[in-house]
N, CA, C and O atoms as a Tinker XYZ file with bonds, in Angstrom:
   228  protein
     1  N   -215.620000   68.404000  -32.459000    73     2
     2  CA  -215.518000   68.522000  -31.026000    64     1     3
     3  C   -216.444000   67.496000  -30.386000    63     2     4     5
     4  O   -217.560000   67.278000  -30.858000    81     3
     5  N   -215.976000   66.867000  -29.307000    73     3     6
     6  CA  -216.780000   65.933000  -28.539000    64     5     7
     7  C   -217.242000   66.643000  -27.280000    63     6     8     9
     8  O   -216.436000   67.235000  -26.562000    81     7
     9  N   -218.532000   66.586000  -27.013000    73     7    10
    10  CA  -219.040000   67.250000  -25.816000    64     9    11
    11  C   -219.900000   66.293000  -25.010000    63    10    12    13
    12  O   -220.474000   65.345000  -25.548000    81    11
    13  N   -219.978000   66.547000  -23.745000    73    11    14
    14  CA  -220.856000   65.798000  -22.847000    64    13    15
    15  C   -221.449000   66.783000  -21.866000    63    14    16    17
    16  O   -220.809000   67.772000  -21.509000    81    15
    17  N   -222.644000   66.525000  -21.437000    73    15    18
    18  CA  -223.295000   67.391000  -20.467000    64    17    19
    19  C   -223.436000   66.619000  -19.168000    63    18    20    21
    20  O   -224.364000   65.823000  -19.027000    81    19
    21  N   -222.539000   66.834000  -18.217000    73    19    22
    22  CA  -222.639000   66.107000  -16.949000    64    21    23
    23  C   -223.863000   66.561000  -16.159000    63    22    24    25
    24  O   -224.266000   67.722000  -16.220000    81    23
    25  N   -224.443000   65.621000  -15.420000    73    23    26
    26  CA  -225.635000   65.948000  -14.647000    64    25    27
    27  C   -225.284000   66.738000  -13.389000    63    26    28    29
    28  O   -226.110000   67.495000  -12.878000    81    27
    29  N   -224.071000   66.566000  -12.894000    73    27    30
    30  CA  -223.620000   67.267000  -11.703000    64    29    31
    31  C   -222.276000   67.910000  -12.034000    63    30    32    33
    32  O   -221.434000   67.277000  -12.670000    81    31
    33  N   -222.062000   69.152000  -11.617000    73    31    34
    34  CA  -220.779000   69.810000  -11.878000    64    33    35
    35  C   -219.661000   68.975000  -11.272000    63    34    36    37
    36  O   -219.763000   68.534000  -10.128000    81    35
    37  N   -218.600000   68.759000  -12.029000    73    35    38
    38  CA  -217.474000   67.954000  -11.555000    64    37    39
    39  C   -217.686000   66.467000  -11.755000    63    38    40    41
    40  O   -216.941000   65.662000  -11.198000    81    39
    41  N   -218.689000   66.082000  -12.539000    73    39    42
    42  CA  -218.998000   64.678000  -12.773000    64    41    43
    43  C   -218.253000   64.132000  -13.992000    63    42    44    45
    44  O   -218.710000   63.181000  -14.627000    81    43
    45  N   -217.110000   64.732000  -14.318000    73    43    46
    46  CA  -216.319000   64.284000  -15.458000    64    45    47
    47  C   -215.077000   63.528000  -14.986000    63    46    48    49
    48  O   -214.439000   63.917000  -14.007000    81    47
    49  N   -214.742000   62.452000  -15.686000    73    47    50
    50  CA  -213.515000   61.712000  -15.394000    64    49    51
    51  C   -212.328000   62.379000  -16.081000    63    50    52    53
    52  O   -211.233000   62.436000  -15.521000    81    51
    53  N   -212.547000   62.887000  -17.305000    73    51    54
    54  CA  -211.495000   63.551000  -18.086000    64    53    55
    55  C   -212.116000   64.739000  -18.786000    63    54    56    57
    56  O   -213.207000   64.648000  -19.348000    81    55
    57  N   -211.405000   65.859000  -18.747000    73    55    58
    58  CA  -211.848000   67.033000  -19.507000    64    57    59
    59  C   -210.627000   67.763000  -20.038000    63    58    60    61
    60  O   -209.697000   68.051000  -19.285000    81    59
    61  N   -210.624000   68.064000  -21.331000    73    59    62
    62  CA  -209.563000   68.879000  -21.925000    64    61    63
    63  C   -210.219000   69.976000  -22.747000    63    62    64    65
    64  O   -211.331000   69.817000  -23.250000    81    63
    65  N   -209.524000   71.070000  -22.872000    73    63    66
    66  CA  -210.009000   72.187000  -23.673000    64    65    67
    67  C   -208.827000   72.744000  -24.447000    63    66    68    69
    68  O   -207.995000   73.462000  -23.892000    81    67
    69  N   -208.755000   72.416000  -25.715000    73    67    70
    70  CA  -207.666000   72.912000  -26.550000    64    69    71
    71  C   -206.322000   72.255000  -26.256000    63    70    72    73
    72  O   -205.282000   72.905000  -26.363000    81    71
    73  N   -206.331000   70.971000  -25.885000    73    71    74
    74  CA  -205.098000   70.249000  -25.547000    64    73    75
    75  C   -204.104000   70.272000  -26.702000    63    74    76    77
    76  O   -204.458000   69.966000  -27.840000    81    75
    77  N   -202.854000   70.637000  -26.403000    73    75    78
    78  CA  -201.771000   70.653000  -27.389000    64    77    79
    79  C   -200.590000   69.905000  -26.801000    63    78    80    81
    80  O   -200.228000   70.120000  -25.645000    81    79
    81  N   -199.988000   69.029000  -27.591000    73    79    82
    82  CA  -198.759000   68.325000  -27.189000    64    81    83
    83  C   -197.788000   68.406000  -28.343000    63    82    84    85
    84  O   -198.091000   67.972000  -29.455000    81    83
    85  N   -196.612000   68.968000  -28.077000    73    83    86
    86  CA  -195.606000   69.135000  -29.121000    64    85    87
    87  C   -194.319000   68.452000  -28.722000    63    86    88    89
    88  O   -193.952000   68.418000  -27.548000    81    87
    89  N   -193.644000   67.914000  -29.705000    73    87    90
    90  CA  -192.311000   67.342000  -29.551000    64    89    91
    91  C   -191.397000   68.164000  -30.440000    63    90    92    93
    92  O   -191.304000   67.929000  -31.644000    81    91
    93  N   -190.722000   69.135000  -29.829000    73    91    94
    94  CA  -189.931000   70.077000  -30.619000    64    93    95
    95  C   -190.876000   70.932000  -31.450000    63    94    96    97
    96  O   -191.810000   71.533000  -30.918000    81    95
    97  N   -190.632000   70.984000  -32.750000    73    95    98
    98  CA  -191.473000   71.789000  -33.646000    64    97    99
    99  C   -192.670000   71.001000  -34.176000    63    98   100   101
   100  O   -193.504000   71.554000  -34.893000    81    99
   101  N   -192.762000   69.708000  -33.829000    73    99   102
   102  CA  -193.844000   68.859000  -34.337000    64   101   103
   103  C   -194.978000   68.786000  -33.330000    63   102   104   105
   104  O   -194.777000   68.375000  -32.187000    81   103
   105  N   -196.166000   69.182000  -33.754000    73   103   106
   106  CA  -197.352000   69.071000  -32.897000    64   105   107
   107  C   -197.989000   67.705000  -33.128000    63   106   108   109
   108  O   -198.479000   67.414000  -34.219000    81   107
   109  N   -197.977000   66.871000  -32.090000    73   107   110
   110  CA  -198.593000   65.548000  -32.186000    64   109   111
   111  C   -200.093000   65.642000  -31.948000    63   110   112   113
   112  O   -200.864000   64.870000  -32.519000    81   111
   113  N   -200.506000   66.576000  -31.115000    73   111   114
   114  CA  -201.911000   66.805000  -30.785000    64   113   115
   115  C   -202.128000   68.310000  -30.848000    63   114   116   117
   116  O   -201.310000   69.081000  -30.347000    81   115
   117  N   -203.227000   68.726000  -31.461000    73   115   118
   118  CA  -203.444000   70.156000  -31.642000    64   117   119
   119  C   -204.920000   70.506000  -31.472000    63   118   120   121
   120  O   -205.722000   70.292000  -32.381000    81   119
   121  N   -205.270000   71.039000  -30.320000    73   119   122
   122  CA  -206.622000   71.536000  -30.096000    64   121   123
   123  C   -207.664000   70.476000  -29.804000    63   122   124   125
   124  O   -208.779000   70.558000  -30.318000    81   123
   125  N   -207.333000   69.481000  -28.992000    73   123   126
   126  CA  -208.287000   68.414000  -28.661000    64   125   127
   127  C   -209.181000   68.852000  -27.502000    63   126   128   129
   128  O   -208.693000   69.279000  -26.456000    81   127
   129  N   -210.483000   68.741000  -27.701000    73   127   130
   130  CA  -211.478000   69.038000  -26.666000    64   129   131
   131  C   -212.206000   67.741000  -26.320000    63   130   132   133
   132  O   -212.774000   67.090000  -27.196000    81   131
   133  N   -212.186000   67.371000  -25.045000    73   131   134
   134  CA  -212.873000   66.165000  -24.582000    64   133   135
   135  C   -213.628000   66.458000  -23.298000    63   134   136   137
   136  O   -213.195000   67.272000  -22.482000    81   135
   137  N   -214.751000   65.795000  -23.128000    73   135   138
   138  CA  -215.488000   65.818000  -21.866000    64   137   139
   139  C   -216.056000   64.411000  -21.699000    63   138   140   141
   140  O   -217.058000   64.063000  -22.323000    81   139
   141  N   -215.414000   63.604000  -20.854000    73   139   142
   142  CA  -215.799000   62.204000  -20.685000    64   141   143
   143  C   -216.405000   62.032000  -19.294000    63   142   144   145
   144  O   -215.717000   62.220000  -18.291000    81   143
   145  N   -217.686000   61.675000  -19.229000    73   143   146
   146  CA  -218.352000   61.513000  -17.936000    64   145   147
   147  C   -217.802000   60.323000  -17.147000    63   146   148   149
   148  O   -217.373000   59.329000  -17.732000    81   147
   149  N   -217.818000   60.432000  -15.823000    73   147   150
   150  CA  -217.436000   59.308000  -14.956000    64   149   151
   151  C   -218.315000   58.108000  -15.253000    63   150   152   153
   152  O   -219.508000   58.244000  -15.522000    81   151
   153  N   -217.703000   56.921000  -15.200000    73   151   154
   154  CA  -218.445000   55.684000  -15.384000    64   153   155
   155  C   -218.666000   55.302000  -16.826000    63   154   156   157
   156  O   -219.242000   54.249000  -17.097000    81   155
   157  N   -218.225000   56.128000  -17.766000    73   155   158
   158  CA  -218.399000   55.788000  -19.175000    64   157   159
   159  C   -217.167000   55.035000  -19.680000    63   158   160   161
   160  O   -216.098000   55.086000  -19.072000    81   159
   161  N   -217.335000   54.349000  -20.780000    73   159   162
   162  CA  -216.236000   53.639000  -21.427000    64   161   163
   163  C   -215.890000   54.425000  -22.683000    63   162   164   165
   164  O   -216.769000   54.773000  -23.471000    81   163
   165  N   -214.617000   54.697000  -22.860000    73   163   166
   166  CA  -214.189000   55.558000  -23.951000    64   165   167
   167  C   -212.963000   54.964000  -24.610000    63   166   168   169
   168  O   -212.087000   54.449000  -23.916000    81   167
   169  N   -212.874000   55.019000  -25.918000    73   167   170
   170  CA  -211.705000   54.525000  -26.637000    64   169   171
   171  C   -211.188000   55.574000  -27.598000    63   170   172   173
   172  O   -211.956000   56.374000  -28.134000    81   171
   173  N   -209.889000   55.566000  -27.811000    73   171   174
   174  CA  -209.261000   56.465000  -28.772000    64   173   175
   175  C   -208.720000   55.596000  -29.897000    63   174   176   177
   176  O   -207.853000   54.750000  -29.674000    81   175
   177  N   -209.228000   55.804000  -31.099000    73   175   178
   178  CA  -208.844000   54.997000  -32.255000    64   177   179
   179  C   -208.186000   55.868000  -33.306000    63   178   180   181
   180  O   -208.524000   57.041000  -33.463000    81   179
   181  N   -207.251000   55.285000  -34.016000    73   179   182
   182  CA  -206.624000   55.999000  -35.116000    64   181   183
   183  C   -205.399000   55.252000  -35.602000    63   182   184   185
   184  O   -204.927000   54.331000  -34.935000    81   183
   185  N   -204.889000   55.632000  -36.736000    73   183   186
   186  CA  -203.721000   54.958000  -37.306000    64   185   187
   187  C   -202.458000   55.259000  -36.510000    63   186   188   189
   188  O   -202.422000   56.189000  -35.704000    81   187
   189  N   -201.428000   54.460000  -36.748000    73   187   190
   190  CA  -200.133000   54.722000  -36.116000    64   189   191
   191  C   -199.673000   56.125000  -36.490000    63   190   192   193
   192  O   -199.799000   56.545000  -37.640000    81   191
   193  N   -199.139000   56.841000  -35.509000    73   191   194
   194  CA  -198.640000   58.188000  -35.747000    64   193   195
   195  C   -199.704000   59.265000  -35.615000    63   194   196   197
   196  O   -199.426000   60.434000  -35.884000    81   195
   197  N   -200.925000   58.899000  -35.205000    73   195   198
   198  CA  -202.006000   59.878000  -35.092000    64   197   199
   199  C   -201.941000   60.686000  -33.800000    63   198   200   201
   200  O   -202.654000   61.682000  -33.679000    81   199
   201  N   -201.104000   60.291000  -32.819000    73   199   202
   202  CA  -200.974000   61.046000  -31.574000    64   201   203
   203  C   -201.806000   60.520000  -30.428000    63   202   204   205
   204  O   -202.020000   61.232000  -29.447000    81   203
   205  N   -202.283000   59.285000  -30.526000    73   203   206
   206  CA  -203.133000   58.733000  -29.454000    64   205   207
   207  C   -202.443000   58.744000  -28.092000    63   206   208   209
   208  O   -203.039000   59.249000  -27.140000    81   207
   209  N   -201.231000   58.221000  -27.937000    73   207   210
   210  CA  -200.578000   58.242000  -26.621000    64   209   211
   211  C   -200.237000   59.664000  -26.148000    63   210   212   213
   212  O   -200.163000   59.915000  -24.945000    81   211
   213  N   -200.034000   60.576000  -27.075000    73   211   214
   214  CA  -199.672000   61.944000  -26.710000    64   213   215
   215  C   -200.812000   62.651000  -25.990000    63   214   216   217
   216  O   -200.574000   63.633000  -25.287000    81   215
   217  N   -202.049000   62.173000  -26.149000    73   215   218
   218  CA  -203.173000   62.797000  -25.447000    64   217   219
   219  C   -203.165000   62.437000  -23.970000    63   218   220   221
   220  O   -203.784000   63.131000  -23.163000    81   219
   221  N   -202.473000   61.363000  -23.604000    73   219   222
   222  CA  -202.414000   60.935000  -22.214000    64   221   223
   223  C   -203.573000   60.027000  -21.819000    63   222   224   225
   224  O   -203.706000   59.682000  -20.645000    81   223
   225  N   -204.402000   59.640000  -22.760000    73   223   226
   226  CA  -205.539000   58.764000  -22.461000    64   225   227
   227  C   -205.148000   57.312000  -22.598000    63   226   228
   228  O   -205.976000   56.426000  -22.386000    81   227
């Protein structure tokens, strides 16, 4: 799990809790938790077919 502690409530650019994305019976993303603070630079890395675009980031 990736966590961040924002200094001010609502100071997050992106936050997910248990994100799931399915295409039919296939789960491309299963239980992703993110907390990305505003102003930070963030990258999603992984092999082809890992579900990177399915997260919406």
